[in-house]
Coordinates of C-alpha atoms in Angstrom, one line a residue:
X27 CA -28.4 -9.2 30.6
X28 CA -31.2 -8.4 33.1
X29 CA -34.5 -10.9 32.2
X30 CA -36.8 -8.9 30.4
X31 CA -34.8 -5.7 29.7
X32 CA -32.5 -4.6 27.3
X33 CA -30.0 -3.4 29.9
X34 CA -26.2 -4.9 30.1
X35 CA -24.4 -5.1 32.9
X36 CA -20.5 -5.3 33.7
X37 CA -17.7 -5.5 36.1
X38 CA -14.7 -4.4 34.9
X39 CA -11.6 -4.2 37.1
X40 CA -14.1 -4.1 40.5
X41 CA -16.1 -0.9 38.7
X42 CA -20.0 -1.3 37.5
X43 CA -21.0 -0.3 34.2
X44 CA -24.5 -0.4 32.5
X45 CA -25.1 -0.3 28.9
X46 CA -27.8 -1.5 26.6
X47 CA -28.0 -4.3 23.8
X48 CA -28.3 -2.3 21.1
X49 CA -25.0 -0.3 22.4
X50 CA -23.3 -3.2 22.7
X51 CA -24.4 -4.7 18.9
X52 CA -22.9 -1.5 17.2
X53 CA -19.3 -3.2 18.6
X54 CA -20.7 -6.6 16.1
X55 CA -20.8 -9.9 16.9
X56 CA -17.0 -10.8 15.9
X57 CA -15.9 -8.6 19.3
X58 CA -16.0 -10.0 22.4
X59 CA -18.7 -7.5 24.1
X60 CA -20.8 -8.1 20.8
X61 CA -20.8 -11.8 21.8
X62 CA -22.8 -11.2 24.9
X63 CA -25.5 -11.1 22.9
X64 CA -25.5 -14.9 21.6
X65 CA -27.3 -17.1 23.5
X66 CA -24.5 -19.6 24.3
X67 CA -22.0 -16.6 26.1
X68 CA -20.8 -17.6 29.3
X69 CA -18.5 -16.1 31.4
X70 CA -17.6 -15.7 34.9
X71 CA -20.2 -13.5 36.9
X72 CA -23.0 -13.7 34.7
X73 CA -25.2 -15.9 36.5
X74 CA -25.3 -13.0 39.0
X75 CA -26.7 -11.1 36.7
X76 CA -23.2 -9.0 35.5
X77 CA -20.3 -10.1 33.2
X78 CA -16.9 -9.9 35.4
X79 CA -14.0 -8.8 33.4
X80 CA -10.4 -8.4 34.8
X81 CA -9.2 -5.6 32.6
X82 CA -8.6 -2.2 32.8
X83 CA -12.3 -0.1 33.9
X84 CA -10.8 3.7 32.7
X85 CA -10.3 2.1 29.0
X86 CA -13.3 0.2 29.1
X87 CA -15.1 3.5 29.9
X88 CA -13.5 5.3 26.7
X89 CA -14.2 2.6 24.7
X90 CA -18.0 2.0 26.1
X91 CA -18.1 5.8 25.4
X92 CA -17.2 5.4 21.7
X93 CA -19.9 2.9 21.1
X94 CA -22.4 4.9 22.5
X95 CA -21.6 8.0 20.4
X96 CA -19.2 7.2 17.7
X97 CA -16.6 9.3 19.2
X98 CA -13.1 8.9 20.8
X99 CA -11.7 10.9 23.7
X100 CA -8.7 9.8 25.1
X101 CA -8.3 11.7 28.7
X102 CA -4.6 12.6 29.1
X103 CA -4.4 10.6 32.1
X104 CA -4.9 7.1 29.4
X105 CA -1.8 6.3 27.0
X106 CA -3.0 5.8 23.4
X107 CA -1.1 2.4 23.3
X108 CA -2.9 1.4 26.7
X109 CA -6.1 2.2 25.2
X110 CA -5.3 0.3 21.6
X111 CA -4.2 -3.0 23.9
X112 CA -7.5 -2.8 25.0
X113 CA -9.9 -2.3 22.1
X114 CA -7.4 -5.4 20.4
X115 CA -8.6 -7.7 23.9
X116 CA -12.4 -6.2 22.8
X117 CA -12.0 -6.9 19.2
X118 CA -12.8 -2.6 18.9
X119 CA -9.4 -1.9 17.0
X120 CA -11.8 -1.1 14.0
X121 CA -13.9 1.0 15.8
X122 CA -10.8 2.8 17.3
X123 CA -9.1 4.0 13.8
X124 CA -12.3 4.8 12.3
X125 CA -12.7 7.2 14.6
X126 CA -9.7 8.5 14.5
X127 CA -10.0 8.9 10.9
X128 CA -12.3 9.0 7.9
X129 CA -12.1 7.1 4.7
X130 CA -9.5 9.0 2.7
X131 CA -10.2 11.5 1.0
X132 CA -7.4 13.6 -1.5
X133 CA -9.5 17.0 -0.9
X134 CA -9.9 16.8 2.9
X135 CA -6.2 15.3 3.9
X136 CA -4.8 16.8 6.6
X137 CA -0.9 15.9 8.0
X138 CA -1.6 13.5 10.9
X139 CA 2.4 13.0 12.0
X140 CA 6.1 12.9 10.1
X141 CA 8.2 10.3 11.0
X142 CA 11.8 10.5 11.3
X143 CA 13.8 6.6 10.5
X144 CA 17.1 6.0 11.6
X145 CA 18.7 4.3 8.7
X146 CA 21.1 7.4 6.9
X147 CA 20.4 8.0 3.4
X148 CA 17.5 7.7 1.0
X149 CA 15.0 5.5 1.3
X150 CA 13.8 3.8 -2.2
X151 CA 10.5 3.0 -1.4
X152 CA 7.2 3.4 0.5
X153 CA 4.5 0.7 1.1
X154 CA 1.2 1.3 2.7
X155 CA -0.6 -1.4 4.3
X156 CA -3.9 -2.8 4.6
X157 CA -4.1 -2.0 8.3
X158 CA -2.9 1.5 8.2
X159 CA 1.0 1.2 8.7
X160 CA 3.6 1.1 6.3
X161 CA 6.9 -0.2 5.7
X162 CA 10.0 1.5 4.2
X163 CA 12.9 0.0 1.9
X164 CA 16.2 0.8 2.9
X165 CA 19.7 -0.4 1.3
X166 CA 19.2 -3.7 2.5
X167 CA 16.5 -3.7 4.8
X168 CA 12.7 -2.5 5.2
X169 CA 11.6 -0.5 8.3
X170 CA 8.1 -1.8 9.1
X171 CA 5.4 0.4 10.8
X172 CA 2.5 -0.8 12.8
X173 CA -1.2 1.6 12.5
X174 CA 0.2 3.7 15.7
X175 CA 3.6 4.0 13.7
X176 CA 5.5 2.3 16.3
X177 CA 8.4 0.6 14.5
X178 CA 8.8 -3.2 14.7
X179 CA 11.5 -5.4 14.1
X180 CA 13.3 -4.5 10.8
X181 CA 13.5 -6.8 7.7
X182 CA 17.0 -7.3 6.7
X183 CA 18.4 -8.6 3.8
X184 CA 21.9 -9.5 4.1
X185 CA 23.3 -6.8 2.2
X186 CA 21.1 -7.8 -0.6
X187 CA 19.5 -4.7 -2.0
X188 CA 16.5 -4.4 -1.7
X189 CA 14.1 -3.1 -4.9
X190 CA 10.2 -3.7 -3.8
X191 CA 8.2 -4.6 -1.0
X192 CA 4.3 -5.0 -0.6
X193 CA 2.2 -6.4 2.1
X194 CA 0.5 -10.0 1.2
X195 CA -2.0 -9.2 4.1
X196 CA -1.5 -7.4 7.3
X197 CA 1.2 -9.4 9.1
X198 CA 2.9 -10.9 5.7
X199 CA 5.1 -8.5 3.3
X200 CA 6.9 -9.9 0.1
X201 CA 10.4 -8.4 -0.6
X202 CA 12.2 -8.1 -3.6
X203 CA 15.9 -8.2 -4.1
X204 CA 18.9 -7.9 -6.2
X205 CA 20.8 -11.1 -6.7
X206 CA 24.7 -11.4 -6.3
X207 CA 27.3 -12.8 -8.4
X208 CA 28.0 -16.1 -7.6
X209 CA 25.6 -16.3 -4.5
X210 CA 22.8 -17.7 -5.9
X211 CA 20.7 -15.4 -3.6
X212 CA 18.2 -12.6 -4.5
X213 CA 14.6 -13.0 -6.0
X214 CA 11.5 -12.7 -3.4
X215 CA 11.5 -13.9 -0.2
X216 CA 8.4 -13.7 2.2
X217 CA 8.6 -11.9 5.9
X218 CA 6.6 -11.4 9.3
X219 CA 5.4 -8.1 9.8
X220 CA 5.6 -7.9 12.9
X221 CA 9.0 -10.1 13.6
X222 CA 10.8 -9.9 10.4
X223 CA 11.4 -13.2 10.4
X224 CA 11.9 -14.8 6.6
X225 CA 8.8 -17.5 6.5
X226 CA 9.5 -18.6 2.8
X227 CA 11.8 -18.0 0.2
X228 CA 10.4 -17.9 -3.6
X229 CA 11.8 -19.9 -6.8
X230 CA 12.1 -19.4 -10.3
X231 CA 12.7 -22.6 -12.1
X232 CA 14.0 -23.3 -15.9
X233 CA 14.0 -26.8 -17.3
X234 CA 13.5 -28.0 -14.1
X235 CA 16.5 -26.5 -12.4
X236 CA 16.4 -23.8 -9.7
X237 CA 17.9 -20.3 -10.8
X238 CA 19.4 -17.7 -9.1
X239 CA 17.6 -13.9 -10.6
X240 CA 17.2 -10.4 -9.3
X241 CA 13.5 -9.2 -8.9
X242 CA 12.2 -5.3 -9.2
X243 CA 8.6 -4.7 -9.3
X244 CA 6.1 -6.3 -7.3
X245 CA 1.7 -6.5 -7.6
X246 CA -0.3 -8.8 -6.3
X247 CA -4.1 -10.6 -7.3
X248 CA -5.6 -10.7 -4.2
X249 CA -8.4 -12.5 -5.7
X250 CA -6.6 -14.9 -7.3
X251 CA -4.2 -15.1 -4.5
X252 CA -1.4 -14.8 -7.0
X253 CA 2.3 -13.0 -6.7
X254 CA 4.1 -10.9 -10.1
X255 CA 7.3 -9.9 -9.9
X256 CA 9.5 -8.4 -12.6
X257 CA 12.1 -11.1 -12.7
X258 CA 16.2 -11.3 -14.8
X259 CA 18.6 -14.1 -14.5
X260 CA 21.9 -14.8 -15.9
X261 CA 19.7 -17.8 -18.0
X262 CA 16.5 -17.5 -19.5
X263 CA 15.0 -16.1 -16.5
X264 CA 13.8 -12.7 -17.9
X265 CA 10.3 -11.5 -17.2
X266 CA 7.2 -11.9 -15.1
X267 CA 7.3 -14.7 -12.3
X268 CA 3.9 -15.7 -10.6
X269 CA 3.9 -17.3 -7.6
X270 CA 0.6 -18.9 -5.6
X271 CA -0.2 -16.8 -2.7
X272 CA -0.7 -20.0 -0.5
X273 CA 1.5 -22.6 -1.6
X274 CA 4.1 -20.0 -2.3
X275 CA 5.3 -22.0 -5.4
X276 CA 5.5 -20.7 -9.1
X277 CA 2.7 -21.1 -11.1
X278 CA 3.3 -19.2 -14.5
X279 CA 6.2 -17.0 -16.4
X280 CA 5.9 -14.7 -18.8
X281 CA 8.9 -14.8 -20.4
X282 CA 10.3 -11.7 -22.9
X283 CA 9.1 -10.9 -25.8
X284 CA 10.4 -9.0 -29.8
X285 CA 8.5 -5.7 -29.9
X286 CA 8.0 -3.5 -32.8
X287 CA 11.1 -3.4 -35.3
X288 CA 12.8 -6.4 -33.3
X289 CA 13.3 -4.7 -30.1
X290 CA 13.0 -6.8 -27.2
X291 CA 10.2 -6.0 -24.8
X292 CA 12.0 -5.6 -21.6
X293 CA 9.4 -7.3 -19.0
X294 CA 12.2 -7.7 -16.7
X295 CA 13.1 -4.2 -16.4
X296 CA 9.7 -3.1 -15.1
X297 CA 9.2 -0.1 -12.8
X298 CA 5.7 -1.3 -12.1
X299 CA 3.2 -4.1 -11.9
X300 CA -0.4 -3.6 -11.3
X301 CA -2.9 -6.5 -11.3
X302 CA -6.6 -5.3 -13.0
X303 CA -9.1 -7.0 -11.8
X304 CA -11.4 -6.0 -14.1
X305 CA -9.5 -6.9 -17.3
X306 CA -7.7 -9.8 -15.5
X307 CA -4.5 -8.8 -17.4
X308 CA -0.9 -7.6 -15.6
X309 CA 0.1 -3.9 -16.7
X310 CA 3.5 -3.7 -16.5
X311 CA 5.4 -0.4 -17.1
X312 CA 9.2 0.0 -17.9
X313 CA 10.1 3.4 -18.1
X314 CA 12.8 6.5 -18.8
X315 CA 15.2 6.6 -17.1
X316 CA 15.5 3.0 -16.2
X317 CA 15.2 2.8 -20.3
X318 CA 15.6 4.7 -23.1
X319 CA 12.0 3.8 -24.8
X320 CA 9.3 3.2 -22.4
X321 CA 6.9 0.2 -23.0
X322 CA 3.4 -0.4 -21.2
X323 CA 1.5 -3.3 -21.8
X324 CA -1.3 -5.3 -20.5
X325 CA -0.3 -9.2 -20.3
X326 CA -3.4 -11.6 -20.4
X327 CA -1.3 -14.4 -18.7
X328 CA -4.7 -17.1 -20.1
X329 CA -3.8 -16.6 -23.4
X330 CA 0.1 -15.8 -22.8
X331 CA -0.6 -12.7 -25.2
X332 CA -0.1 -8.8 -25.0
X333 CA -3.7 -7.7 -24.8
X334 CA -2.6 -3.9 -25.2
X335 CA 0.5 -2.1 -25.6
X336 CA 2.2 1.5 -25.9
X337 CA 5.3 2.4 -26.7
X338 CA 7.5 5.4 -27.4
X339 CA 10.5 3.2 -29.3
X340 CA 11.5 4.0 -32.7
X341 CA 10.2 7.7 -31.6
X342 CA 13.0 10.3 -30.9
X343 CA 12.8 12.1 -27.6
X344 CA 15.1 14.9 -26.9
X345 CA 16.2 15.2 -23.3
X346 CA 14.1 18.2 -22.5
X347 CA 10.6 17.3 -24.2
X348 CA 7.9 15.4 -22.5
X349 CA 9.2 11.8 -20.9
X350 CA 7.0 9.2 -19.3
X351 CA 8.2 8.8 -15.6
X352 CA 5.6 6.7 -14.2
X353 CA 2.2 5.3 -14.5
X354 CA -0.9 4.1 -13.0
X355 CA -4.2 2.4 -14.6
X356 CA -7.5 3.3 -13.6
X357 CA -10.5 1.5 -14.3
X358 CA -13.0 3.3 -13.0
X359 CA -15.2 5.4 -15.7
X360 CA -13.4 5.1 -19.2
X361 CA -10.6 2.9 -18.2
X362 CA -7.4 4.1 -19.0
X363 CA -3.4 4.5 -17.8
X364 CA -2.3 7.7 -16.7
X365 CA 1.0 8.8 -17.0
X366 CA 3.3 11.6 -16.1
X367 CA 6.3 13.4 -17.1
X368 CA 9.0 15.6 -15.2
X369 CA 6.8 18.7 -15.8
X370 CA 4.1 17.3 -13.5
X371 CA 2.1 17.1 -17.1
X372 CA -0.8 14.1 -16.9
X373 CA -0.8 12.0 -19.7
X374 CA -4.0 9.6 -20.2
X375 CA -3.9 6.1 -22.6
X376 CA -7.2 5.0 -23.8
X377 CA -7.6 1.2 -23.3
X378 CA -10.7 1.1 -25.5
X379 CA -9.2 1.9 -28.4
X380 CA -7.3 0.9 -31.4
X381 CA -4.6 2.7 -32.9
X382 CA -5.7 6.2 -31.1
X383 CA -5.4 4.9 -27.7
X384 CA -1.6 4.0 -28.3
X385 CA -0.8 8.1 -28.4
X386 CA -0.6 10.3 -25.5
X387 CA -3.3 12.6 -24.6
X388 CA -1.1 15.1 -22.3
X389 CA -3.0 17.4 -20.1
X390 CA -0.5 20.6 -19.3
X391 CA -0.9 21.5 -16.3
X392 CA 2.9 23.0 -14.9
X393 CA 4.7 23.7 -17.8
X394 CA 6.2 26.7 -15.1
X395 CA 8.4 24.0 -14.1
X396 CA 10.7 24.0 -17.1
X397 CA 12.4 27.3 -15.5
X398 CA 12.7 25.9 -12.0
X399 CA 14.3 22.7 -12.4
X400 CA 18.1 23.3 -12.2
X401 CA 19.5 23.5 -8.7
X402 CA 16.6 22.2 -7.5
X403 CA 16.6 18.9 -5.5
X404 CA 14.6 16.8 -8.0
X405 CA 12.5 13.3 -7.3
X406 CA 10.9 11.5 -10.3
X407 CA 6.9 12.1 -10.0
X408 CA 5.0 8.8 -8.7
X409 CA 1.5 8.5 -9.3
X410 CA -1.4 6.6 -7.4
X411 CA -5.4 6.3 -7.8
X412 CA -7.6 5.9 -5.1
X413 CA -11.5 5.7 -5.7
X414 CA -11.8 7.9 -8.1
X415 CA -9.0 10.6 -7.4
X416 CA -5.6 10.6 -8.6
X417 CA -2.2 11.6 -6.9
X418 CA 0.8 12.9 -8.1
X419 CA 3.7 13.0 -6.6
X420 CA 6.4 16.1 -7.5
X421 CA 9.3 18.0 -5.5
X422 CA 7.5 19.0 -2.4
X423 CA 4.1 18.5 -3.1
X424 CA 1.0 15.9 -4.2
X425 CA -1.3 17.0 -6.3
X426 CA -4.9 15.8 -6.5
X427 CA -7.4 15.3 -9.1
X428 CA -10.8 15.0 -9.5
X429 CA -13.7 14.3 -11.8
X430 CA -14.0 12.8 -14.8
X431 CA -12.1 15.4 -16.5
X432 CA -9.4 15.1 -13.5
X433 CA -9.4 18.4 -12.2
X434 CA -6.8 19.9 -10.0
X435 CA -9.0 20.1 -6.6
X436 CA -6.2 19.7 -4.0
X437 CA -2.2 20.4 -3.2
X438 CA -0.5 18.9 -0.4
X439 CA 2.9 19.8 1.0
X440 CA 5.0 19.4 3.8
X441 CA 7.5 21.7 5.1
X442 CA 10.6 19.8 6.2
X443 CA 12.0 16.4 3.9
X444 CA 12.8 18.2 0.8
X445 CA 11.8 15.8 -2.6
X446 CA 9.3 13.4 -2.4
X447 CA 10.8 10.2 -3.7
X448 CA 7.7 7.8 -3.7
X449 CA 4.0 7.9 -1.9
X450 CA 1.6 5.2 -1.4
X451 CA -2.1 4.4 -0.4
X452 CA -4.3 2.4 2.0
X453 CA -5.6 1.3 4.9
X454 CA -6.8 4.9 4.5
X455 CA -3.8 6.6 4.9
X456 CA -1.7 8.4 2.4
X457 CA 2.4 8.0 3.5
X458 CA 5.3 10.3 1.1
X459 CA 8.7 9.4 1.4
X460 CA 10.9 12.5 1.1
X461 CA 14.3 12.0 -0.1
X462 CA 15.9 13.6 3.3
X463 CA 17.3 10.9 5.9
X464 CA 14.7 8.5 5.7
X465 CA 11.6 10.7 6.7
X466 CA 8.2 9.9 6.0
X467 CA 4.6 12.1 6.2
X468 CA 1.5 10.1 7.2
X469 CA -1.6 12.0 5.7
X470 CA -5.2 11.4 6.8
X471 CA -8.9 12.2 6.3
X472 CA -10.2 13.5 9.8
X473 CA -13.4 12.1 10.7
X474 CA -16.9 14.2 9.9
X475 CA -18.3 16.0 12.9
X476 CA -21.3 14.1 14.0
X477 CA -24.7 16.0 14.7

């Protein structure tokens, strides 16, 4: 920096640039050209009044460019991989993918690319992560994505089937798996993102002996640093296992429980975990057509207590009323636990109350599908809430809603995948799985126009 001024000056690859301090600060002082400011930078050049880097000028340029106007425009002559190599040297990456795209938002989505895996079949499930990629269950592996949707090493399993995958943090993903006969293998085990290599394997004990168990669904308390997974054994091993996030040992289980009349709550059958923060209880949801009555409670693991339950046992449900298929909660405004049936009908559970919130308040909104389902290639509906909107998942389509009375405000669709079999959220993306030879849509929010 010149003495005196607030003009930056660098060599980059044998070409001058000039910037200004307060350019350079927007980058923060975690990346490396945000550094420059502190006092006690030092690097080669500098004493003649310029910082010499020895990377590539054309990138730096595009990247300079973006600081100075919040923009990104990638000449045709620059590879978008090239350019990303280079914001990850700067420490920009951020900077990069917010420009590329906005915070998500369900009424402004736009289709940003549809990837085509090359596993055959159906894949079972789709897991954003916290960076922006994703990774895909297979059979007996997981297809991992990074944020450009290059694919990395796969995950695989050993011809163990795989039932549930999430990302710990960017570069750590925990999958679940279905235990053999005889093998003593299955449970969670816990894999590189971006090597697939297995870095730790997790146990369930019982009186102090190691067991062999098949685990399903899969949440995490990022807070708490804290793993659940839906957990059954050939022993006692039925329920919800809790493993420490950094020692990777078990720490708790929840172990099944008599429900009303003497049924047994089947916690290790669960289609889906979801930590809430907010109530620092577990939901866990095990529904049709995994059961034939569906159960969805909120476990306060403190007390080892159900805190709040539903469910539709001892009720009789012919086969072409209204079934629960999934289920999200959402704490946000009244908290609650949405649920949906194969009609695309929204269901809402209060948590505040007593006996009232343990009935369904259904919200009809596609009754039109009754006619259209035979022939048709069907998916279950998923559902998933992102600050303050709620997705649903059904055939061809997601639905979004809005407001406190959750509105219908948006319909997305893709024309080639058939069925959506499962969709996810984050690192503000939205990815659907379609049921057709592993395909997957990557939805995102393009960025505002800037004045």
């Amino acid at each position: 920096m010149e003495s005196g001024t607030d003009r930056v000056r660098f060599n980059v690859g044998g070409r001058i640039f000039e910037t200004t301090a307060t350019t350079l600060a927007g980058a923060g002082r975690q990346s490396m050209l945000g550094a420059v400011l502190d006092e006690d930078w030092n690097v080669r050049g500098a004493a003649a009044g310029e910082y010499f880097i020895d990377r590539n000028p054309a990138c730096f340029a595009v990247l300079l460019d973006l600081l100075r106007t919040g923009e990104l425009h990638l000449p045709p002559t620059i590879p978008e991989k090239l350019l990303c190599r280079e914001a990850l040297y700067y420490g920009l990456l951020d900077h990069v993918r917010a420009a590329k795209w906005s915070p998500l938002d369900g009424n402004r989505l736009q289709l940003a690319r549809t990837v085509t895996g090359r596993a055959p079949g159906d894949g079972a499930a789709i897991r954003a992560g916290p960076d922006g990629g994703c990774c895909v269950a297979h059979g007996s592996m997981v297809h991992v994505y990074n944020w450009m949707l290059d694919e990395l090493k796969p995950i695989t399993l050993d011809y163990l089937r795989v039932n549930d995958a999430g990302y710990m943090d960017f570069d750590k993903i925990v999958v679940t798996a279905s235990e053999r006969p005889g093998r003593g293998d299955g449970g969670l085990g816990l894999f590189s993102s971006s090597t697939g290599e297995l870095r730790h394997r997790f146990q369930v004990t019982h009186q102090n002996q190691f067991k062999s168990f098949t685990a399903g669904a899969l949440t995490f308390d990022h807070a708490g640093r804290r793993i659940f997974a839906s957990c059954k054994g050939r022993f006692n091993e039925y329920g919800i296992g809790v493993w420490d996030q950094v020692t990777g040992q078990q720490t708790d289980f929840f172990y099944e429980l008599a429900g009303t009349g003497g049924d047994t709550v089947a916690l290790g059958e669960a289609d889906k975990l979801q930590w809430l923060e907010g109530n620092r209880c577990l939901m866990t949801a095990t529904l049709f057509p995994k059961a034939d009555h569906c159960f969805i409670g909120l476990l306060d693991f403190r007390e080892k207590k159900v805190a709040w339950s539903w469910s539709d046992g001892g009720s009789i449900v012919p086969p072409d009323e209204k079934q629960v298929l999934a289920a999200v909660a959402m704490e946000e405004g009244g908290p609650c636990i949405c649920v949906v049936n194969q009609y695309d009908d929204l269901g809402f559970l209060d948590l505040r109350g007593g006996a009232a919130g343990r009935s369904i308040r259904w919200n009809s909104r596609s009754r039109f599908m009754r006619g259209k389902m035979d022939g048709m290639d069907l998916c279950f509906p998923k559902l998933e809430v992102n600050d303050g909107q709620l997705f649903s998942s059904m055939n061809e389509s997601i639905s979004v809603f809005s407001g406190p009375e959750w509105v219908l405000t948006s319909r997305l669709s893709s024309s080639s995948g058939g069925s959506m079999s499962d969709i996810s959220i984050a690192g503000d993306r939205l990815f659907a799985l379609h049921s057709d030879e592993n395909v997957f849509d990557v939805w995102e929010t393009p960025p505002l126009p800037t004045m």
